[in-house]
Short mmCIF file of C-alpha atoms in Angstrom, two decimals:
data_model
loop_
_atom_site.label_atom_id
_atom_site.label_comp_id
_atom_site.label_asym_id
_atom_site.label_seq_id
_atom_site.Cartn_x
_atom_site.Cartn_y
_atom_site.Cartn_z
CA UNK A 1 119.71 107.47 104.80
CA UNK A 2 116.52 105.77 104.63
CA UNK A 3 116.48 101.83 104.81
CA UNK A 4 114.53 99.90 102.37
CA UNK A 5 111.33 97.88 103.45
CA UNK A 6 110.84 94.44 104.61
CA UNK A 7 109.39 92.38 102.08
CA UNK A 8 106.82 89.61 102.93
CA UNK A 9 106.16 86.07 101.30
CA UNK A 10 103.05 84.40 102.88
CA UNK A 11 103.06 80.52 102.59
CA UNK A 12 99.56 78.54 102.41
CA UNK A 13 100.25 76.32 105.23
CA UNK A 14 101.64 77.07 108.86
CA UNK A 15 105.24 76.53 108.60
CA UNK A 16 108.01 76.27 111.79
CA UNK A 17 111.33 74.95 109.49
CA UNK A 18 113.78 77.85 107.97
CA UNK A 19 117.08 77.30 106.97
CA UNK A 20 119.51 79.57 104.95
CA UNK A 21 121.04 77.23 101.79
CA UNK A 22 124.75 76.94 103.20
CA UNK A 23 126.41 75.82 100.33
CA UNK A 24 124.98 78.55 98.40
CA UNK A 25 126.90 81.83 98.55
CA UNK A 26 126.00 83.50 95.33
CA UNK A 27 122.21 83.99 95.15
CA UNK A 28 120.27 84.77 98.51
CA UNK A 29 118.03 81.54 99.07
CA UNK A 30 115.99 80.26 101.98
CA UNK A 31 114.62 77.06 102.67
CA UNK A 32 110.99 76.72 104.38
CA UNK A 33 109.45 73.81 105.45
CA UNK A 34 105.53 73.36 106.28
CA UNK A 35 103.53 71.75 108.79
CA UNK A 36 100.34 70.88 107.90
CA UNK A 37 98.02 67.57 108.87
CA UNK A 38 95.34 67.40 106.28
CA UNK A 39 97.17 68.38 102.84
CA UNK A 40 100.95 67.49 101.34
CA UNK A 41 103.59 69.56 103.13
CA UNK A 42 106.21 71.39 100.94
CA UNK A 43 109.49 72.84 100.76
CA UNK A 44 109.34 76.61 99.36
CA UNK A 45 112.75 77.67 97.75
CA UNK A 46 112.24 81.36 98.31
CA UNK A 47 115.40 83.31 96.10
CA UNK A 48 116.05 87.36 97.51
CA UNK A 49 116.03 89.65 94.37
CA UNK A 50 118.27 92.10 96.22
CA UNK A 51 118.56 94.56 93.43
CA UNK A 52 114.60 94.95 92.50
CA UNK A 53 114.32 93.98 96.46
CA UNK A 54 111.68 90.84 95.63
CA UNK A 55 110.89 87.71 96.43
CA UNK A 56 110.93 84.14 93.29
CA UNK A 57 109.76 81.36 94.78
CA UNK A 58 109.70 77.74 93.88
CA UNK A 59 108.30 74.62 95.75
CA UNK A 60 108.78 71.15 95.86
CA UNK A 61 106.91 68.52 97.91
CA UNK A 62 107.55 66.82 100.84
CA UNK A 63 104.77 64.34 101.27
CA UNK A 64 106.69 62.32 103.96
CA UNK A 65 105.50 64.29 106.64
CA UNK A 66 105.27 67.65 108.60
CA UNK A 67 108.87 69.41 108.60
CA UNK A 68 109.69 70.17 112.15
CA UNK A 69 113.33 71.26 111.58
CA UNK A 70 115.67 71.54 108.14
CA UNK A 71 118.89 71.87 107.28
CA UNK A 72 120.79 72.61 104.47
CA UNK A 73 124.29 70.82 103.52
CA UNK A 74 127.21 72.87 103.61
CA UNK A 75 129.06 71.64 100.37
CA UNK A 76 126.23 70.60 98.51
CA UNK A 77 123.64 73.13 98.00
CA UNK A 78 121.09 70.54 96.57
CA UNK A 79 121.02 68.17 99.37
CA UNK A 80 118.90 68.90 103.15
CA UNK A 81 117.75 67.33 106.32
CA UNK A 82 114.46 67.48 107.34
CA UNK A 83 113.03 65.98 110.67
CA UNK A 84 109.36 65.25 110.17
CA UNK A 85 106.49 63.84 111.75
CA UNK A 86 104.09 61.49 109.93
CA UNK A 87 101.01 59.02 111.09
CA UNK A 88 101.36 55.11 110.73
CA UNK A 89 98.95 52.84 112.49
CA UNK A 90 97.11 55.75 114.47
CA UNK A 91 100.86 56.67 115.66
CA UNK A 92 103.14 59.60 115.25
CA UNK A 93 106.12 58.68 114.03
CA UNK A 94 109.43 60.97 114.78
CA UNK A 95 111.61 60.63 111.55
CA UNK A 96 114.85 62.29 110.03
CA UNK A 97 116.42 61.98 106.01
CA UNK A 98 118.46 62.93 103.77
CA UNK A 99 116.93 64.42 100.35
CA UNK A 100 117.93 66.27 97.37
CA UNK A 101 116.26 68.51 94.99
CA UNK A 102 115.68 68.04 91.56
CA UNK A 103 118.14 68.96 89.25
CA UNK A 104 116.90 72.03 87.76
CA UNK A 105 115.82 73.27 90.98
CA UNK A 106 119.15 72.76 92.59
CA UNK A 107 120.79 75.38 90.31
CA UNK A 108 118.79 78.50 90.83
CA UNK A 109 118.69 79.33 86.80
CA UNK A 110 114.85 78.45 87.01
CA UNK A 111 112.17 81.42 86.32
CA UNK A 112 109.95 80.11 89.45
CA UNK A 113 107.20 78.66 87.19
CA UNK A 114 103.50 80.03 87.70
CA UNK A 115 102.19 76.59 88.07
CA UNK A 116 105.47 75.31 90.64
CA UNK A 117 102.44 75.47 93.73
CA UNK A 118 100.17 73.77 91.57
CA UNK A 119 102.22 70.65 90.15
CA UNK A 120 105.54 71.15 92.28
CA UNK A 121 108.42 68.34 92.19
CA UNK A 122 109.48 65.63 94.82
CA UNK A 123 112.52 65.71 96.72
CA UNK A 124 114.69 62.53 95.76
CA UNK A 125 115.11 60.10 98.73
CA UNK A 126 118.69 59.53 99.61
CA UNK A 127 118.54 58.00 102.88
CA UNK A 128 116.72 58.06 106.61
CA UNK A 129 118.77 58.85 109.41
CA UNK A 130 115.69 57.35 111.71
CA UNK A 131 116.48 53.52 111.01
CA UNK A 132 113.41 52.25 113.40
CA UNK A 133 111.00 54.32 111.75
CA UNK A 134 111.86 52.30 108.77
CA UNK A 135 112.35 48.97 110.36
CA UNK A 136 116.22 48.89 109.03
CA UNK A 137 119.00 48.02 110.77
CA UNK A 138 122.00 50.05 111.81
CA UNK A 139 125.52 48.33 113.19
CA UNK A 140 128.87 50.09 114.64
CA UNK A 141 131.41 48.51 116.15
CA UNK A 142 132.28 48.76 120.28
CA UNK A 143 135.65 46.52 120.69
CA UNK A 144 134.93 43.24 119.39
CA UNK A 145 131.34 43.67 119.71
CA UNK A 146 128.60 44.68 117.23
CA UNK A 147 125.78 47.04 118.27
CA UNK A 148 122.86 46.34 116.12
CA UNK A 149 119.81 48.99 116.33
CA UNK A 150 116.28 47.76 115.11
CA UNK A 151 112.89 47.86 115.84
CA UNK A 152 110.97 44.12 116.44
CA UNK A 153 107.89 43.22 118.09
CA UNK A 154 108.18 41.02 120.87
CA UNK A 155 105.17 39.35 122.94
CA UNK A 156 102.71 41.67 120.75
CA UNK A 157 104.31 44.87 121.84
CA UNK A 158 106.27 46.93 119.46
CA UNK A 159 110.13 48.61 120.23
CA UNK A 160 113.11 49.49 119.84
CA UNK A 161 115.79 46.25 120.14
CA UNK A 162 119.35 46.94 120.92
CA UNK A 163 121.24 43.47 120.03
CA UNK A 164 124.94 42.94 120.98
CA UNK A 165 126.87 40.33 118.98
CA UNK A 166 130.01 39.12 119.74
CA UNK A 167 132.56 37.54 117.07
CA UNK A 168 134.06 35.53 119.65
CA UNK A 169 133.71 32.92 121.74
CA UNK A 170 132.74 33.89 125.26
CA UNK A 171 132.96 31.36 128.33
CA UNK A 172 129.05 31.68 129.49
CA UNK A 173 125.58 31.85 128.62
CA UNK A 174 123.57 30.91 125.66
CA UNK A 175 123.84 31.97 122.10
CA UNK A 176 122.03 32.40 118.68
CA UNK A 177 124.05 31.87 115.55
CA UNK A 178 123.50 35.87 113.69
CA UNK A 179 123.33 35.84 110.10
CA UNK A 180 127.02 37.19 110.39
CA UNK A 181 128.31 34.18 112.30
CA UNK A 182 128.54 36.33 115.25
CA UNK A 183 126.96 35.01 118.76
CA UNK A 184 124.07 36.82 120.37
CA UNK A 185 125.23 38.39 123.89
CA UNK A 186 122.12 40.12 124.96
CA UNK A 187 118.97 42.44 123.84
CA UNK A 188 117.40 45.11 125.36
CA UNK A 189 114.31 46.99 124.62
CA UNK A 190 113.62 50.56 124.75
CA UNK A 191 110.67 51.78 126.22
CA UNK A 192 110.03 53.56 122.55
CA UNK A 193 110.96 54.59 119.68
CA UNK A 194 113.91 56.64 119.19
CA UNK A 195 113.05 60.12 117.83
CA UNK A 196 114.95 62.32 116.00
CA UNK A 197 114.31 65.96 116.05
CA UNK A 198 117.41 68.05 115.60
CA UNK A 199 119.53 66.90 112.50
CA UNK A 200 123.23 68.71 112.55
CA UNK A 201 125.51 69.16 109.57
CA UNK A 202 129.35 69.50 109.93
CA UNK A 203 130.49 73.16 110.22
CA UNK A 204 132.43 73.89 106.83
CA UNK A 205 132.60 70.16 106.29
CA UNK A 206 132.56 68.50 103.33
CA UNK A 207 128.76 67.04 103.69
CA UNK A 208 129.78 64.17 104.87
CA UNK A 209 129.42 63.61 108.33
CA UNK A 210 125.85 64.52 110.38
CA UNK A 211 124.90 64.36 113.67
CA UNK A 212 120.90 63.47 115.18
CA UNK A 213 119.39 63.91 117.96
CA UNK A 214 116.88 62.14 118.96
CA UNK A 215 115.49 62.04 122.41
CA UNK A 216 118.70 61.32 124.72
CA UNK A 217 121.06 59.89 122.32
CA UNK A 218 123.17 61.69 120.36
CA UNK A 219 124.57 59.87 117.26
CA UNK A 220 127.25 60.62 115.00
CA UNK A 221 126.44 59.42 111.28
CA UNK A 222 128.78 59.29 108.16
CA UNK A 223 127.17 59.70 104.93
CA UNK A 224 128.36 57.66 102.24
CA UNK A 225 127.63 56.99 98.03
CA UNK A 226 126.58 60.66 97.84
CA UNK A 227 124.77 60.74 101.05
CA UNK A 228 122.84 57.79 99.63
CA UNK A 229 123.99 55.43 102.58
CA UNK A 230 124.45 56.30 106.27
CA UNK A 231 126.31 54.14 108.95
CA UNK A 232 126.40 55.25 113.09
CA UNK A 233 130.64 55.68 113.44
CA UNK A 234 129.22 56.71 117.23
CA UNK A 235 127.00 57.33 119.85
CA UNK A 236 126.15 58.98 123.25
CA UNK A 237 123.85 58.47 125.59
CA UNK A 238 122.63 61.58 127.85
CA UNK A 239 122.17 59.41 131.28
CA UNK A 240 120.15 60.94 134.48
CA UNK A 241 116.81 60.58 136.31
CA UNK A 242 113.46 60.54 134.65
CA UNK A 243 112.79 60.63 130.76
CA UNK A 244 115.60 63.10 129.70
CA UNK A 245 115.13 64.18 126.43
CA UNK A 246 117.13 66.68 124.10
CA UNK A 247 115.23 70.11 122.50
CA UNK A 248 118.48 71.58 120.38
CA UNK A 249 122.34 71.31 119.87
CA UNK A 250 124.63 73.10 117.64
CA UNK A 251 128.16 71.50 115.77
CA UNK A 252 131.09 74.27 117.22
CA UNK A 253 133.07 75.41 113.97
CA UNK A 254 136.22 75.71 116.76
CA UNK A 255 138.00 72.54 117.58
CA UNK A 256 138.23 71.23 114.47
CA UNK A 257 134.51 70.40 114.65
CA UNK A 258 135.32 68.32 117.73
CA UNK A 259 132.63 69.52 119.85
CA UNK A 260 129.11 69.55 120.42
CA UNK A 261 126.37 71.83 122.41
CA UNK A 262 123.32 70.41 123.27
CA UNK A 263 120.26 71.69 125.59
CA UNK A 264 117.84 69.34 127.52
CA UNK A 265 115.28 70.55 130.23
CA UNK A 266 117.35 74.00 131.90
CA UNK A 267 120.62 72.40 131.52
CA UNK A 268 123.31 73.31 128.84
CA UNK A 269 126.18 70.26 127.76
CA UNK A 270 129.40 70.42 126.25
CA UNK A 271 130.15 67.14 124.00
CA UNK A 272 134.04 65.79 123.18
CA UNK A 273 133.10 63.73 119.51
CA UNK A 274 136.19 62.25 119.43
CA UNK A 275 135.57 60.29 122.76
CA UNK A 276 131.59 60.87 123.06
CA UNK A 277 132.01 62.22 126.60
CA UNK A 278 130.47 65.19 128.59
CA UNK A 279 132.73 67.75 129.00
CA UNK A 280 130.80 70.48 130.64
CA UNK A 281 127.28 70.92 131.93
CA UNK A 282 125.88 73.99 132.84
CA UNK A 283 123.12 73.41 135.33
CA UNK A 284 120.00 75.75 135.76
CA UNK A 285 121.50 77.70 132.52
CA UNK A 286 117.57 79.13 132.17
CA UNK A 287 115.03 79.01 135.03
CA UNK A 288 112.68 77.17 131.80
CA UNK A 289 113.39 75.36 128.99
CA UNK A 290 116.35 75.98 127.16
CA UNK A 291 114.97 76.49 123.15
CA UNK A 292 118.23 77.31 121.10
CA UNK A 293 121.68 77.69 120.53
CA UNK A 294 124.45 79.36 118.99
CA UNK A 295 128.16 79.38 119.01
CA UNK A 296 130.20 82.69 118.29
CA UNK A 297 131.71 82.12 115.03
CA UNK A 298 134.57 84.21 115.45
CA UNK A 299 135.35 83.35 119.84
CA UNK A 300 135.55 79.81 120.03
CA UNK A 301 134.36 79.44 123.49
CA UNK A 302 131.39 81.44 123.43
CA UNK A 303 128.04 80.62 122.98
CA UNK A 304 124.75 82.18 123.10
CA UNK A 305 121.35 80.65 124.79
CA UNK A 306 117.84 81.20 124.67
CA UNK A 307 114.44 79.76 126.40
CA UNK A 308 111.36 80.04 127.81
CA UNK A 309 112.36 82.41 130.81
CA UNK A 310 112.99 85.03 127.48
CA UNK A 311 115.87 85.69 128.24
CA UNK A 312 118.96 85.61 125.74
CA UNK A 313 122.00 84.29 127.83
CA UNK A 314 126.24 84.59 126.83
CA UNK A 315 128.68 81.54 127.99
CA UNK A 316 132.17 81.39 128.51
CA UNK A 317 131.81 77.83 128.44
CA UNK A 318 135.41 77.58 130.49
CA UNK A 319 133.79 79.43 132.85
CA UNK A 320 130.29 78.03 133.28
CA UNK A 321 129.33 79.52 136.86
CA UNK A 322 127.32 82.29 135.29
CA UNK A 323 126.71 83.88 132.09
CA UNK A 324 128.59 86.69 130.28
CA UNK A 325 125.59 88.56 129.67
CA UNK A 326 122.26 88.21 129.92
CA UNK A 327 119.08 89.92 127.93
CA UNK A 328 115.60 90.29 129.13
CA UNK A 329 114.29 92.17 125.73
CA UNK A 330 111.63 90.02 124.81
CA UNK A 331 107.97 89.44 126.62
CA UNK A 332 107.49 85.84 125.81
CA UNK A 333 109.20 82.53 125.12
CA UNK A 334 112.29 82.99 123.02
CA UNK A 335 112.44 80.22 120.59
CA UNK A 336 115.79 81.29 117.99
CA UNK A 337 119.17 83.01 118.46
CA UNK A 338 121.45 83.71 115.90
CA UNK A 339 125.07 84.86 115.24
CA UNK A 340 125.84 86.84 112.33
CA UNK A 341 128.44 85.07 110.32
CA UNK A 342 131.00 87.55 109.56
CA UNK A 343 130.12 90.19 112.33
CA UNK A 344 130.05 88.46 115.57
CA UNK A 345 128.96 91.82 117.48
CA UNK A 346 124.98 91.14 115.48
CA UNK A 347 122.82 88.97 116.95
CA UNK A 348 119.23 87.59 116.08
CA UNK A 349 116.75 86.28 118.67
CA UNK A 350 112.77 85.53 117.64
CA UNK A 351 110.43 85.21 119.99
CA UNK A 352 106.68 83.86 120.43
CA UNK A 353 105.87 87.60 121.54
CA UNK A 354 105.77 87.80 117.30
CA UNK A 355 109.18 90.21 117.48
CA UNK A 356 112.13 89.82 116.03
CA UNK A 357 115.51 91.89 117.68
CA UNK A 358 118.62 92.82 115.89
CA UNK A 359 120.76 93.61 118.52
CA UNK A 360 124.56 94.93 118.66
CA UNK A 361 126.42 92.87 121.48
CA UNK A 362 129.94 94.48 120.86
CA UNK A 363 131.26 94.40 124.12
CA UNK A 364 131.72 90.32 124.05
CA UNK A 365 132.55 90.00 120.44
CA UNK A 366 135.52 89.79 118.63
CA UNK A 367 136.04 93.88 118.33
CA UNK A 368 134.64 95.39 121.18
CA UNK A 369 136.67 98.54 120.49
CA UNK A 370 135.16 98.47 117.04
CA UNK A 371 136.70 98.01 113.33
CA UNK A 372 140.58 97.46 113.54
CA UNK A 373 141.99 99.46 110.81
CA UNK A 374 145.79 99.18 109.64
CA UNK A 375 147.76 102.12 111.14
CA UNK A 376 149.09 102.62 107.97
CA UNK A 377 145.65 103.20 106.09
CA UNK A 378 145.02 106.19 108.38
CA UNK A 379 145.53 109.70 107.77
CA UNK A 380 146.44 112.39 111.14
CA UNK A 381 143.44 113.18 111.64
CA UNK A 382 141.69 109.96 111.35
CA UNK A 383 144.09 108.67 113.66
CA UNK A 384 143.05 111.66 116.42
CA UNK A 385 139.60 109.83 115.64
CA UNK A 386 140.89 106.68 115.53
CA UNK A 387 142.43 107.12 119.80
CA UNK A 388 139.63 109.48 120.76
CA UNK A 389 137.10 105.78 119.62
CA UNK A 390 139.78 103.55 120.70
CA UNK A 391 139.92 104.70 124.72
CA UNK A 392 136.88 102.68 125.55
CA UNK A 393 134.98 99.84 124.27
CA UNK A 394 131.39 100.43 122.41
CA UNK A 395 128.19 100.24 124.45
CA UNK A 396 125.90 97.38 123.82
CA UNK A 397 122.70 98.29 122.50
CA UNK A 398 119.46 97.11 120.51
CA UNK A 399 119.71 98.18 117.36
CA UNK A 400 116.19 97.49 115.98
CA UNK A 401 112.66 95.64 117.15
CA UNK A 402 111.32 94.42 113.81
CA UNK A 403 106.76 93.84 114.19
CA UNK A 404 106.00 92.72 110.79
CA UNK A 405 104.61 88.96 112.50
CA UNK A 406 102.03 88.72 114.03
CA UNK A 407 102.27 84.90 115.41
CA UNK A 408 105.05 83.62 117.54
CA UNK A 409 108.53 83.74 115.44
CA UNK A 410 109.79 80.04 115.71
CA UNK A 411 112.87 81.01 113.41
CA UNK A 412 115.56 83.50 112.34
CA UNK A 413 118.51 83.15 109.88
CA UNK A 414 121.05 85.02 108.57
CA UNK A 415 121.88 84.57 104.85
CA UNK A 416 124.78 82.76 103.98
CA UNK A 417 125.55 85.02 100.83
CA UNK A 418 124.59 88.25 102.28
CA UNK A 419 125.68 89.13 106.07
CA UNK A 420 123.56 91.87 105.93
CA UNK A 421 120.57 90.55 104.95
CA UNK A 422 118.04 88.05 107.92
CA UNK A 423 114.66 86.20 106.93
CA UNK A 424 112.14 84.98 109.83
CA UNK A 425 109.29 82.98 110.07
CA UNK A 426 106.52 82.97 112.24
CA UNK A 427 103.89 80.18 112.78
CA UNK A 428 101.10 81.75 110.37
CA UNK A 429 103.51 80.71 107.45
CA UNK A 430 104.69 84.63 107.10
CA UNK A 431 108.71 84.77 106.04
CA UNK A 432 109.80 88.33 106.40
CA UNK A 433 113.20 89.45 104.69
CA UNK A 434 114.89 92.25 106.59
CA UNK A 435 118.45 94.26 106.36
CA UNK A 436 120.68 95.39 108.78
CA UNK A 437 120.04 99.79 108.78
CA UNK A 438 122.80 100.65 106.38
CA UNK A 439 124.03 103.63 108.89
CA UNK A 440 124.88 100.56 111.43
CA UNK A 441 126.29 98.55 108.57
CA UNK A 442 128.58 101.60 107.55
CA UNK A 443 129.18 102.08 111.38
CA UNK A 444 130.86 98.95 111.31
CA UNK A 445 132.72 98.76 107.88
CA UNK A 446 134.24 102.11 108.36
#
């Protein structure tokens, strides 16, 4: 049963930012975004021919800035995230927005014009979700206070202001009269500027509600007049010695969507949105950086970890004293781990030693004694098979090492219309589009 070949799309510019299209679960489609300082950085809409098993490609541009991370809405396919990095004044500016495609883009029904690289569109501008890149202003509520985030220049030097207003009379101090009426309590600076890198969209929400990250604050935006306006509902603040800073989180689908992951340094948190509190913290979770994160989609307290020690790491995060499991498969820095959406037992991890590995973690997923088939479905004898399988769970194993890359392998994404079908993307701009080996795939289903 032989297993058809990769196929390769080469982008002009060095690209980091891959994203499967959520919303989309019809037509295989990746998102791509580029990183490049000297020319206009683009989005490439890369659509999977599965059937004549090639690639149509269209791109649109993103002259805002180079695309760091993207993300694709889950109810609307034609609106994305992208965090991005741009120069203003001889600085680097951190920023994060909302964006949707053109119409006819949005759809899939184009034929991927010859000249789309040539003379591609712009993504529409719905809104930033980095108000002090901007110099906007942001305001949520805390009791009868209002918390208002903007960036000022004070005595020359340029920051981020935090202002608290008060509505009501208070017994000390001195006040300013706010354009609201409100009195001014106090105002503190930051010793930067708040940068978003990580932008978050609600699991199987309804593309309305986002979380950023940007260095140690996590904050919880609602997006409003078709994501054309975004207010903070709240905030978090990760609090500890030194300039903490966060590399990656991940929304939980469990929970009702009430929890968040989030990595900073070696360390591993657990997030309650509802109250913004810490509930968990697992210390030391990788002897280096911690790069990514993944929750099982189908075991609601498990989650999978990756870093710079390359190892691939399994929580129980009720019991956070050590992992699950732990995998030492790859040589280098391990920079992506993935679930696979339907089959929890198929993971993804991509690595700066320019491999990708498929591997088959059945043991801790949801059927580690394989397929469970209706009693009633089976014949005699396939029930003799059926107990003789049954007695002991599968063995964990790596199912394939995939070398088409030959840079480091910053992402890896399963498709949200086929879960059989991965893309990755390695620094050089190379996507690769790979399958699961159909005898595992019929392993499974049968």
């Amino acid at each position: 049963m032989e297993d058809d070949a990769p196929v390769i799309y080469g982008l002009e510019f060095q690209a980091r930012a891959l994203t499967a299209q959520t919303a989309e679960t019809d037509a295989i489609r990746f998102l791509v975004g580029t990183q490049s300082l000297k020319f206009d950085n683009q989005i490439h809409i890369i659509d999977f021919d599965d059937e004549n098993n090639m690639i149509n490609k269209s791109v649109l541009l993103h002259d805002a800035g180079e695309i760091w991370h993207i993300s694709g809405s889950p109810a609307d396919k034609a609106v994305l995230t992208t965090c991005y990095n741009k120069t203003s004044e001889s600085r680097v500016l951190t920023c994060a927005a909302v964006w949707r495609m053109p119409p006819e883009w949005e759809s899939g029904s184009h034929e991927s014009p010859d000249d789309s690289s040539n003379n591609p569109q712009t993504l529409e501008l719905l809104c930033h979700l980095d108000n002090t890149a901007h110099g906007s202003v942001a305001w949520w509520k805390q009791g009868h206070r209002d918390i208002r985030l903007c960036e000022r220049t004070e005595g020359g030097k340029w920051g981020l202001v935090v202002d608290v207003w008060c509505t009501e009379l208070v017994a000390d101090g001195h006040y300013l009269i706010s354009e609201k009426g409100g009195k001014f309590l106090s105002s503190q600076r930051d010793s930067g500027k708040t940068k978003a890198t990580n932008v978050l969209w609600e699991p199987m929400g309804d593309g309305k509600r986002v979380i950023s990250l940007a260095e140690n604050h996590v904050l919880l935006w609602d997006l409003q007049e078709s994501s054309s306006k975004a207010t903070i509902s709240s905030s978090a603040t990760l609090e500890g010695k030194g300039q903490l800073k966060f590399t990656t989180g991940k929304w939980s689908p469990h929970h009702n969507s009430t929890q968040l992951a989030t990595a900073n340094d070696t360390a591993i948190r657990g997030w309650d949105l509802r109250s913004m509190s810490q509930i968990y913290c697992i210390e030391n979770a990788h002897g280096q950086l911690v790069r990514d994160l993944d929750f099982n989609p189908n075991k609601q307290y498990y989650l999978a970890s990756c870093g710079d020690d390359c190892k691939v790491k399994f929580w129980d995060v009720r019991h956070i004293s050590e992992p699950v499991k732990s995998l030492e498969e790859h040589s280098h820095w391990v920079w992506s781990v993935r679930y696979n959406h339907s089959h929890d037992q198929l993971l993804l991890t991509g690595s700066s030693d320019s491999r990708v590995i498929l591997s088959n973690m059945v043991s801790i997923s949801s059927e580690p004694f394989g397929h469970l088939v209706d009693d009633d479905d089976l014949s005699d004898n396939e029930e003799n098979q059926q107990e003789d399988k049954g007695k002991e769970p599968l063995q964990d194993s790596i199912i394939a090492t995939y070398e088409e890359h030959e840079d480091s392998v910053y992402a890896v994404e399963w498709s949200a219309a086929d879960p059989w079908l991965f893309a990755s993307l390695s620094y050089d701009g190379r996507l690769v589009i790979n399958r699961v080996p159909r005898a595992l795939k019929y392993r499974i289903l049968l």
